[in-house]
Coordinates of C-alpha atoms in Angstrom, one line a residue:
X981 CA 115.4 71.2 72.0
X982 CA 118.4 72.3 69.9
X983 CA 121.1 73.9 71.8
X984 CA 121.7 76.6 69.0
X985 CA 118.3 78.5 69.5
X986 CA 118.8 78.5 73.4
X987 CA 122.2 79.9 72.8
X988 CA 120.8 82.7 70.7
X989 CA 117.9 83.4 73.0
X990 CA 120.4 83.8 76.1
X991 CA 123.1 86.1 73.8
X992 CA 119.7 88.2 72.6
X993 CA 118.7 88.7 76.5
X994 CA 122.2 89.5 77.4
X995 CA 122.2 92.4 74.5
X996 CA 119.0 93.3 75.6
X997 CA 120.3 94.0 79.3
X998 CA 123.5 95.6 78.1
X999 CA 121.6 97.7 76.1
X1000 CA 118.8 98.8 78.6
X1001 CA 121.2 98.9 81.2
X1002 CA 120.8 98.1 85.2
X1003 CA 117.7 98.3 86.4
X1004 CA 116.3 99.8 83.3
X1005 CA 118.3 103.2 83.4
X1006 CA 118.3 105.1 80.6
X1007 CA 121.8 105.6 78.9
X1008 CA 122.4 109.3 78.1
X1009 CA 124.7 110.7 75.5
X1010 CA 128.3 110.1 76.4
X1011 CA 129.1 113.7 76.2
X1012 CA 127.0 114.8 78.9
X1013 CA 128.0 112.1 81.1
X1014 CA 131.7 112.8 80.4
X1015 CA 130.5 116.6 81.3
X1016 CA 129.0 115.4 84.2
X1017 CA 132.0 113.5 85.8
X1018 CA 134.3 116.7 85.4
X1019 CA 131.5 118.9 87.2
X1020 CA 133.2 119.0 90.8
X1021 CA 136.9 119.2 89.7
X1022 CA 136.8 121.1 86.5
X1023 CA 133.7 122.8 86.1
X1024 CA 135.0 125.4 83.1
X1025 CA 136.0 121.9 81.1
X1026 CA 132.1 120.9 81.8
X1027 CA 130.9 124.0 80.8
X1028 CA 132.7 123.7 77.5
X1029 CA 131.7 120.3 76.8
X1030 CA 127.8 121.1 77.7
X1031 CA 128.0 124.0 75.4
X1032 CA 129.7 122.0 72.7
X1033 CA 126.4 119.7 72.6
X1034 CA 123.7 121.1 70.4
X1035 CA 120.3 120.8 71.8
X1036 CA 118.7 120.2 68.6
X1037 CA 121.4 117.1 68.0
X1038 CA 119.9 115.4 70.7
X1039 CA 116.7 113.0 69.7
X1040 CA 115.5 112.2 73.2
X1041 CA 113.9 114.5 75.6
X1042 CA 115.8 113.1 78.4
X1043 CA 119.1 114.2 77.0
X1044 CA 117.9 117.5 76.2
X1045 CA 116.6 117.7 79.7
X1046 CA 120.1 116.5 81.1
X1047 CA 121.8 118.9 79.0
X1048 CA 119.8 121.7 80.4
X1049 CA 120.5 120.7 84.1
X1050 CA 124.2 120.4 83.2
X1051 CA 124.4 123.8 81.5
X1052 CA 122.5 125.4 84.8
X1053 CA 125.2 123.8 87.1
X1054 CA 128.2 124.3 85.1
X1055 CA 127.4 128.1 84.8
X1056 CA 126.6 128.2 88.7
X1057 CA 130.1 126.4 89.4
X1058 CA 131.9 128.6 87.0
X1059 CA 130.2 132.0 88.9
X1060 CA 128.3 132.9 85.7
X1061 CA 125.2 134.7 87.2
X1062 CA 121.8 133.5 85.8
X1063 CA 119.5 135.9 84.0
X1064 CA 117.0 133.6 83.2
X1065 CA 115.7 130.7 85.0
X1066 CA 114.3 129.0 81.6
X1067 CA 116.8 125.9 81.0
X1068 CA 116.4 124.7 84.6
X1069 CA 112.8 124.8 84.3
X1070 CA 112.9 122.6 81.4
X1071 CA 114.9 120.1 83.3
X1072 CA 112.8 120.4 86.3
X1073 CA 109.7 119.6 84.4
X1074 CA 111.1 116.8 82.7
X1075 CA 112.1 114.8 86.0
X1076 CA 109.2 115.6 87.8
X1077 CA 107.1 113.8 84.9
X1078 CA 109.5 110.7 84.8
X1079 CA 109.9 108.2 87.8
X1080 CA 113.6 106.4 88.7
X1081 CA 115.7 110.1 88.2
X1082 CA 115.4 110.8 91.9
X1083 CA 119.2 112.2 92.1
X1084 CA 118.7 114.4 89.0
X1085 CA 115.3 115.8 90.3
X1086 CA 117.2 116.6 93.5
X1087 CA 119.7 118.4 91.4
X1088 CA 117.4 120.1 89.4
X1089 CA 115.5 121.2 92.6
X1090 CA 119.1 122.7 94.1
X1091 CA 119.9 124.5 91.2
X1092 CA 116.6 125.8 90.5
X1093 CA 116.9 127.2 93.9
X1094 CA 120.6 128.4 93.1
X1095 CA 118.9 130.6 90.0
X1096 CA 116.1 131.8 92.4
X1097 CA 118.7 133.1 94.7
X1098 CA 120.7 134.8 91.9
X1099 CA 117.6 136.4 90.5
X1100 CA 116.7 138.0 93.7
X1101 CA 114.3 135.9 95.2
X1102 CA 115.6 134.3 98.4
X1103 CA 112.1 132.9 99.5
X1104 CA 111.6 131.1 96.3
X1105 CA 115.3 129.7 96.6
X1106 CA 114.5 128.6 100.0
X1107 CA 111.2 126.6 98.8
X1108 CA 112.9 125.1 96.0
X1109 CA 115.8 123.9 98.3
X1110 CA 113.2 122.2 100.7
X1111 CA 112.0 120.3 97.9
X1112 CA 115.5 118.8 96.9
X1113 CA 115.8 117.8 100.4
X1114 CA 112.7 116.1 100.6
X1115 CA 113.3 114.5 97.4
X1116 CA 116.8 113.2 98.1
X1117 CA 117.5 109.6 99.1
X1118 CA 118.6 108.8 102.3
X1119 CA 121.8 107.8 101.1
X1120 CA 122.5 110.5 98.6
X1121 CA 124.7 112.3 101.4
X1122 CA 126.6 114.9 98.8
X1123 CA 123.1 116.3 97.6
X1124 CA 121.8 116.5 101.1
X1125 CA 125.0 117.9 102.2
X1126 CA 124.9 120.5 99.4
X1127 CA 121.4 121.5 99.9
X1128 CA 121.8 122.2 103.5
X1129 CA 125.0 124.1 103.0
X1130 CA 122.9 126.3 100.1
X1131 CA 119.9 127.0 103.1
X1132 CA 122.8 127.6 105.4
X1133 CA 124.2 130.3 103.1
X1134 CA 120.5 131.8 102.5
X1135 CA 120.4 132.4 106.5
X1136 CA 123.8 133.8 106.7
X1137 CA 123.7 135.9 103.8
X1138 CA 120.4 137.3 104.8
X1139 CA 121.5 137.8 108.4
X1140 CA 118.5 135.6 109.0
X1141 CA 118.8 133.8 112.5
X1142 CA 122.5 132.8 112.4
X1143 CA 121.6 129.5 114.5
X1144 CA 119.3 128.3 112.0
X1145 CA 122.2 128.8 109.3
X1146 CA 124.6 127.2 111.5
X1147 CA 122.1 124.3 112.3
X1148 CA 122.3 123.6 108.5
X1149 CA 125.8 123.8 108.0
X1150 CA 126.2 121.4 110.7
X1151 CA 123.9 118.6 109.0
X1152 CA 125.6 119.7 105.5
X1153 CA 129.0 119.0 107.5
X1154 CA 128.0 115.6 108.7
X1155 CA 126.9 114.5 105.3
X1156 CA 130.0 115.4 103.5
X1157 CA 131.8 113.5 106.1
X1158 CA 129.7 110.6 105.1
X1159 CA 131.0 111.0 101.5
X1160 CA 134.3 111.9 102.7
X1161 CA 134.3 115.0 100.6
X1162 CA 137.4 117.1 102.1
X1163 CA 136.8 120.2 100.1
X1164 CA 133.2 120.6 101.2
X1165 CA 134.2 120.0 104.6
X1166 CA 136.8 122.6 104.8
X1167 CA 134.0 124.9 103.4
X1168 CA 131.7 124.0 106.1
X1169 CA 134.1 123.8 109.0
X1170 CA 135.4 127.3 108.0
X1171 CA 132.0 128.8 107.9
X1172 CA 130.7 126.8 111.1
X1173 CA 133.7 128.7 112.8
X1174 CA 133.0 132.0 112.1
X1175 CA 129.1 131.3 112.9
X1176 CA 130.0 130.2 116.7
X1177 CA 132.7 133.2 116.9
X1178 CA 130.9 135.2 119.2
X1179 CA 128.2 132.8 120.9
X1180 CA 130.5 129.7 121.6
X1181 CA 133.8 131.2 120.7
X1182 CA 136.0 127.6 122.2
X1183 CA 133.8 125.9 119.6
X1184 CA 135.0 128.1 117.1
X1185 CA 138.4 127.5 117.7
X1186 CA 138.0 124.1 117.5
X1187 CA 136.4 124.0 114.2
X1188 CA 138.8 126.6 112.6
X1189 CA 141.4 124.5 113.8
X1190 CA 140.0 121.4 112.0
X1191 CA 139.3 123.5 109.1
X1192 CA 142.7 124.4 108.9
X1193 CA 144.1 121.1 109.3
X1194 CA 141.8 120.1 105.9
X1195 CA 142.9 122.7 103.9
X1196 CA 146.9 121.5 104.8
X1197 CA 145.5 118.0 103.7
X1198 CA 144.3 119.6 100.4
X1199 CA 147.1 121.4 99.8
X1200 CA 145.0 124.4 99.4
X1201 CA 146.9 127.5 100.1
X1202 CA 143.9 129.9 99.7
X1203 CA 141.9 127.7 102.4
X1204 CA 145.2 127.9 104.6
X1205 CA 145.1 131.8 104.3
X1206 CA 141.4 132.1 105.2
X1207 CA 141.6 129.8 108.1
X1208 CA 144.3 131.5 109.3
X1209 CA 142.3 134.6 108.5
X1210 CA 139.2 133.4 110.6
X1211 CA 141.4 132.6 113.6
X1212 CA 143.1 136.2 113.4
X1213 CA 139.4 137.4 113.7
X1214 CA 138.7 135.2 116.3
X1215 CA 141.6 135.8 118.8
X1216 CA 140.8 139.7 117.8
X1217 CA 137.2 139.2 119.1
X1218 CA 138.7 137.3 122.3
X1219 CA 141.1 140.2 122.8
X1220 CA 144.0 137.8 122.7
X1221 CA 145.9 140.3 120.4
X1222 CA 149.1 138.3 120.5
X1223 CA 147.8 135.2 119.1
X1224 CA 146.2 137.3 116.6
X1225 CA 149.3 139.1 115.8
X1226 CA 151.0 135.9 115.2
X1227 CA 148.7 134.4 112.7
X1228 CA 149.0 138.0 110.8
X1229 CA 152.8 137.3 110.4
X1230 CA 152.0 133.9 109.5
X1231 CA 149.2 135.1 107.0
X1232 CA 151.9 137.5 105.8
X1233 CA 154.7 134.9 104.9
X1234 CA 152.1 132.8 103.0
X1235 CA 151.1 135.7 101.0
X1236 CA 148.5 138.6 101.5
X1237 CA 145.0 137.5 100.4
X1238 CA 142.8 139.8 98.3
X1239 CA 140.0 139.7 101.1
X1240 CA 138.4 142.7 102.2
X1241 CA 137.5 141.5 105.6
X1242 CA 141.5 140.2 106.0
X1243 CA 142.7 143.7 106.0
X1244 CA 140.0 145.4 107.9
X1245 CA 140.6 142.5 110.8
X1246 CA 144.3 143.3 110.6
X1247 CA 143.6 146.7 111.1
X1248 CA 141.3 145.9 114.2
X1249 CA 144.5 143.9 115.9
X1250 CA 146.8 146.5 115.4
X1251 CA 144.3 149.0 116.6
X1252 CA 143.9 146.8 119.5
X1253 CA 147.7 146.5 120.1
X1254 CA 148.1 150.2 120.3
X1255 CA 149.6 150.7 116.8
X1256 CA 146.8 152.7 115.0
X1257 CA 149.5 153.7 112.1
X1258 CA 150.1 150.2 111.1
X1259 CA 146.2 149.8 111.5
X1260 CA 145.9 152.1 109.1
X1261 CA 148.4 150.9 106.6
X1262 CA 146.2 147.7 106.4
X1263 CA 142.9 149.6 106.3
X1264 CA 144.2 151.8 103.2
X1265 CA 144.8 148.2 101.4
X1266 CA 141.5 147.3 102.1
X1267 CA 140.0 150.9 100.7
X1268 CA 142.3 149.8 97.6
X1269 CA 140.3 146.6 97.0
X1270 CA 136.9 148.6 97.2
X1271 CA 133.8 148.7 99.4
X1272 CA 131.5 146.6 97.3
X1273 CA 128.5 146.1 99.9
X1274 CA 127.1 147.2 103.2
X1275 CA 128.8 144.4 104.8
X1276 CA 132.1 145.4 104.0
X1277 CA 131.1 149.2 104.8
X1278 CA 129.9 147.8 108.2
X1279 CA 133.6 146.2 108.6
X1280 CA 135.2 149.5 107.3
X1281 CA 133.3 151.8 109.9
X1282 CA 134.3 149.4 112.7
X1283 CA 138.1 149.5 112.0
X1284 CA 137.8 153.4 111.8
X1285 CA 136.2 153.6 114.9
X1286 CA 139.1 151.5 116.5
X1287 CA 141.7 153.4 115.1
X1288 CA 140.4 156.6 116.1
X1289 CA 140.1 155.0 119.9
X1290 CA 143.5 153.8 119.6
X1291 CA 144.3 157.5 118.7
X1292 CA 142.3 158.8 121.6
X1293 CA 140.1 160.6 118.9
X1294 CA 136.8 160.4 120.8
X1295 CA 134.6 162.7 118.3
X1296 CA 135.6 160.6 115.2
X1297 CA 135.0 157.3 117.2
X1298 CA 131.3 158.6 118.4
X1299 CA 130.8 159.5 114.5
X1300 CA 131.9 156.1 113.0
X1301 CA 130.0 154.2 115.9
X1302 CA 126.8 156.2 114.9
X1303 CA 127.2 155.6 111.1
X1304 CA 128.1 151.8 111.7
X1305 CA 125.0 151.5 113.9
X1306 CA 122.8 153.0 111.2
X1307 CA 123.9 150.4 108.8
X1308 CA 123.7 147.6 111.1
X1309 CA 120.0 148.5 111.9
X1310 CA 119.4 148.9 107.9
X1311 CA 120.9 145.4 107.7
X1312 CA 118.9 143.8 110.4
X1313 CA 115.9 145.2 109.3
X1314 CA 115.8 143.5 106.1
X1315 CA 112.6 141.8 105.3
X1316 CA 114.3 138.8 103.2
X1317 CA 115.4 137.3 106.7
X1318 CA 111.9 136.9 107.7
X1319 CA 110.9 135.8 104.1
X1320 CA 113.3 133.1 103.9
X1321 CA 112.3 131.8 107.5
X1322 CA 108.5 132.1 107.0
X1323 CA 109.1 130.1 103.7
X1324 CA 111.0 127.3 105.5
X1325 CA 108.5 127.3 108.2
X1326 CA 105.6 126.9 105.8
X1327 CA 107.2 124.3 104.0
X1328 CA 107.9 122.3 107.2
X1329 CA 104.0 122.8 108.3
X1330 CA 102.7 121.8 104.8
X1331 CA 105.3 118.9 105.0
X1332 CA 104.0 117.8 108.5
X1333 CA 100.3 118.1 107.3
X1334 CA 100.9 116.0 104.2
X1335 CA 102.6 113.4 106.5
X1336 CA 99.6 113.8 108.9
X1337 CA 97.5 113.0 106.2
X1338 CA 99.3 110.1 104.9
X1339 CA 99.6 109.0 108.6
X1340 CA 95.8 109.1 108.9
X1341 CA 95.2 107.4 105.7
X1342 CA 97.9 104.5 106.5
X1343 CA 95.6 104.2 109.9
X1344 CA 92.7 103.8 107.9
X1345 CA 94.4 101.4 105.6
X1346 CA 95.5 99.1 108.7
X1347 CA 91.9 99.4 110.0
X1348 CA 90.5 97.8 106.7
X1349 CA 93.1 95.3 106.6
X1350 CA 92.6 94.2 110.5
X1351 CA 88.7 94.2 109.4
X1352 CA 89.1 92.3 106.5
X1353 CA 91.5 90.0 108.4
X1354 CA 89.1 89.3 111.2
X1355 CA 86.6 88.7 108.7
X1356 CA 88.4 86.0 106.9
X1357 CA 89.1 84.5 110.3
X1358 CA 85.6 84.4 111.1
X1359 CA 84.9 82.8 108.0
X1360 CA 87.6 80.2 108.1
X1361 CA 86.5 79.3 112.0
X1362 CA 83.0 79.3 110.9
X1363 CA 84.0 76.7 108.0
X1364 CA 86.3 74.9 110.4
X1365 CA 83.5 74.6 113.0
X1366 CA 80.9 73.4 110.2
X1367 CA 83.7 71.0 109.1
X1368 CA 84.2 69.6 113.0
X1369 CA 80.4 69.5 113.4
X1370 CA 79.9 67.3 110.2
X1371 CA 83.2 65.0 111.3
X1372 CA 81.6 64.7 114.7
X1373 CA 78.3 63.7 112.9
X1374 CA 80.2 60.9 110.9
X1375 CA 82.2 59.6 113.9
X1376 CA 79.0 59.1 115.9
X1377 CA 77.4 57.6 112.9
X1378 CA 80.5 55.2 112.4
X1379 CA 80.2 54.5 116.3
X1380 CA 76.8 53.4 116.1
X1381 CA 77.4 51.3 113.2
X1382 CA 80.7 50.0 114.5
X1383 CA 78.5 48.5 117.6
X1384 CA 76.1 47.1 115.3
X1385 CA 78.5 45.5 112.9
X1386 CA 80.6 43.9 116.0
X1387 CA 77.5 42.2 117.0
X1388 CA 76.6 41.1 113.3
X1389 CA 80.3 40.0 113.0
X1390 CA 80.5 37.8 116.2
X1391 CA 77.1 36.2 115.3
X1392 CA 78.3 35.6 111.4
X1393 CA 81.5 33.8 113.0
X1394 CA 79.4 31.6 115.2
X1395 CA 77.0 31.0 112.3
X1396 CA 80.5 29.8 110.4
X1397 CA 81.7 27.8 113.2
X1398 CA 78.3 25.7 112.8
X1399 CA 78.7 25.2 109.1
X1400 CA 80.8 21.9 107.8
X1401 CA 82.7 23.8 104.8
X1402 CA 84.7 21.1 103.1
X1403 CA 86.7 23.5 100.7
X1404 CA 89.5 24.6 103.3
X1405 CA 91.1 27.4 101.3
X1406 CA 87.3 29.2 101.3
X1407 CA 87.1 28.5 105.0
X1408 CA 90.4 30.2 105.6
X1409 CA 89.6 33.0 103.2
X1410 CA 86.3 33.7 105.0
X1411 CA 88.1 33.4 108.2
X1412 CA 90.7 35.9 107.2
X1413 CA 88.1 38.5 106.0
X1414 CA 86.1 38.0 109.1
X1415 CA 89.3 38.7 111.1
X1416 CA 89.9 42.0 108.8
X1417 CA 86.6 43.1 109.2
X1418 CA 86.6 43.1 112.8
X1419 CA 89.9 45.1 112.7
X1420 CA 88.2 47.9 110.3
X1421 CA 85.1 47.9 112.7
X1422 CA 87.3 48.4 115.7
X1423 CA 89.4 51.1 113.8
X1424 CA 86.6 52.8 112.8
X1425 CA 85.4 52.9 116.0
X1426 CA 88.4 54.2 118.2
X1427 CA 90.3 56.4 115.6
X1428 CA 87.9 57.2 112.7
X1429 CA 89.9 60.1 111.9
X1430 CA 92.7 57.9 110.6
X1431 CA 90.3 55.2 109.0
X1432 CA 92.9 52.8 107.6
X1433 CA 96.3 52.2 107.0
X1434 CA 97.2 52.2 103.4
X1435 CA 98.4 48.8 103.7
X1436 CA 95.0 47.3 105.3
X1437 CA 93.5 49.1 102.6
X1438 CA 95.4 47.2 100.1
X1439 CA 94.8 44.0 101.6
X1440 CA 91.3 44.6 101.2
X1441 CA 90.8 46.0 97.9
X1442 CA 90.2 43.7 94.8
X1443 CA 93.2 43.4 93.2
X1444 CA 95.4 40.9 91.0
X1445 CA 97.2 39.8 94.0
X1446 CA 94.2 38.4 95.8
X1447 CA 91.9 37.5 93.1
X1448 CA 91.8 33.8 93.7
X1449 CA 90.6 34.7 97.4
X1450 CA 87.8 36.7 95.8
X1451 CA 86.7 34.1 93.6
X1452 CA 86.6 31.6 96.5
X1453 CA 84.2 34.1 98.2
X1454 CA 82.2 34.2 94.8
X1455 CA 81.9 30.4 95.5
X1456 CA 80.8 30.7 98.9
X1457 CA 78.2 33.5 97.9
X1458 CA 76.9 31.1 95.3
X1459 CA 76.1 28.6 97.8
X1460 CA 74.3 30.9 100.1
X1461 CA 72.5 32.8 97.0
X1462 CA 71.6 29.8 94.4
X1463 CA 74.5 30.7 92.1
X1464 CA 74.0 34.6 92.0
X1465 CA 77.7 35.3 91.1
X1466 CA 77.8 32.7 88.5
X1467 CA 74.6 33.6 86.8
X1468 CA 75.3 36.9 86.9
X1469 CA 78.7 36.7 85.0
X1470 CA 76.8 34.5 82.5
X1471 CA 73.8 36.7 81.9
X1472 CA 75.6 40.0 82.0
X1473 CA 79.1 39.3 80.7
X1474 CA 80.0 43.2 80.3
X1475 CA 80.3 43.6 84.1
X1476 CA 83.7 44.4 85.1
X1477 CA 85.6 43.2 88.3
X1478 CA 84.4 46.1 90.6
X1479 CA 81.0 45.3 89.6
X1480 CA 81.2 41.7 90.6
X1481 CA 82.8 43.0 93.9
X1482 CA 80.3 45.4 94.3
X1483 CA 77.5 43.0 94.0
X1484 CA 79.4 40.5 96.3
X1485 CA 79.7 42.8 99.2
X1486 CA 75.9 43.6 99.0
X1487 CA 75.4 40.0 99.1
X1488 CA 77.4 39.8 102.2
X1489 CA 75.1 43.0 103.8
X1490 CA 78.1 45.2 104.3
X1491 CA 77.3 48.5 104.9
X1492 CA 78.0 51.6 102.7
X1493 CA 80.8 53.0 104.8
X1494 CA 82.4 49.4 104.8
X1495 CA 82.0 49.0 100.9
X1496 CA 83.6 52.1 100.4
X1497 CA 86.7 51.3 102.5
X1498 CA 87.1 47.9 100.9
X1499 CA 86.6 49.2 97.3
X1500 CA 88.8 52.5 98.1
X1501 CA 86.4 55.2 98.0
X1502 CA 86.9 58.2 100.2
X1503 CA 83.3 59.1 100.4
X1504 CA 80.9 56.5 101.3
X1505 CA 78.0 58.4 100.1
X1506 CA 79.1 57.6 96.3
X1507 CA 78.3 53.5 97.2
X1508 CA 74.5 54.4 96.4
X1509 CA 75.3 56.0 93.1
X1510 CA 77.4 53.1 92.4
X1511 CA 74.8 50.8 93.2
X1512 CA 72.3 52.5 91.1
X1513 CA 74.1 52.7 87.8
X1514 CA 74.9 48.9 88.4
X1515 CA 71.3 48.3 88.3
X1516 CA 71.0 50.4 85.2
X1517 CA 74.0 48.7 83.7
X1518 CA 72.0 45.2 84.1
X1519 CA 68.8 47.3 83.0
X1520 CA 67.0 45.7 86.1
X1521 CA 63.6 46.9 86.7
X1522 CA 64.3 47.4 90.3
X1523 CA 67.3 47.9 92.8
X1524 CA 70.3 46.0 93.0
X1525 CA 69.0 44.7 96.4
X1526 CA 65.7 43.7 95.1
X1527 CA 67.8 41.5 92.5
X1528 CA 70.0 40.0 95.3
X1529 CA 66.3 39.2 97.2
X1530 CA 65.0 37.4 94.4
X1531 CA 68.5 34.9 94.4
X1532 CA 67.8 34.4 98.0
X1533 CA 63.9 33.3 97.8
X1534 CA 64.5 31.3 94.6

């Protein structure tokens, strides 16, 4: 084969491999790939890139689905509140129907959940987050971390079982540590520090200090301020007001944050230090930011009640406390907290049932495999026993035949000794063959499974190297059978060497087993067929044995 076609073929295979990519993964529009690479650090640039790609200009359905996914993700990362889930639905439908896109399907589930959360359906959001967690590859640490962080956020945002929220953030933190992503590590550390503040304050302090160290490592000023603020709240809760005041001074040096809870916390610290006027100054700054939800109103009323307590204004203290308790009851009675928990529990139960069903199917499959294996073993054992039985019968026959043949060989040797054969080479040949036949007989008797070595077979089988020995044997047979070998060769010139050998061995009275061994046949039953075919080839009216006997009688 020419080298040129081979080279062309290898080149063609290489080009196909480059075009299709490793593992057969599809190659996406380069603009979309570039936008995806910017999504984490520059989401606004990623959004601009995706929006610049006209969906109608993308010929592949996969590219259009990728654009829908990235568009939803970029909007969410840029804090653009979703008004519809149509984009992410198209992406989700595509990735559900196409294998090999596990990571993108996981992301589609995550951002479908994020959109449902923004549209005011936290229970549906939890369902999609659970789907994302189940879909993600075990080593897809970032998406596993992110989806657990989103579920933790659901629990904490809707005041639903803070312990469950903390568990989700713990899982998220471990996954982000596996990826080395400091940004999300910091976020989880800060939130966990806040969640553990009341039940495990010592753990909260450790986590917040780790968060602060991570923020410093990231050179994130806002993160440093937020972590410091969280420590202020913690020390205020622990009534370690001196430490809280020191952190307040530290934060003021960095720059006052535009965070409502920072100012209400500062007000609480100064109230506890017996400085209600300073506390009221911080609370006024909180008022300037505006009270945007019931949670902030709760913090505001708490600060007012502490200021009133510092001023010994019992009447206002009681009034603010009553208003605060009323809002707390409203928040805790929010049915959403039960919905998202029920949704996760329902998903876990269904997932457990699916796993149980799969486990049962696996057990049935294993049972079927075991049964089939037993049947195969039984069939093999049966065939082995049957073969062994046949083998033992053959050994038994050989043993009997060997005993008889040894007697015959001894008698033949005695008869030969009484003859006076003038031709010495023929005499030597006959003695040699008798010795070999005796060895054959003993071998068949003691080790029939080994039969004869290849060397012994080569000696016995008719070939060019010992042709003269067989010619000498034919002369001996001619003397005993009235020139049967010579007459047959003259009358039937078409007979070959093996035909003549079969005739000679039959004249000597060898059994089928012995003839098979000498002529090199594996199965002694084939000798009967060979003798029958030889008789047909010679156009005999009777059998080959009848033909031999006719010479013996003449």
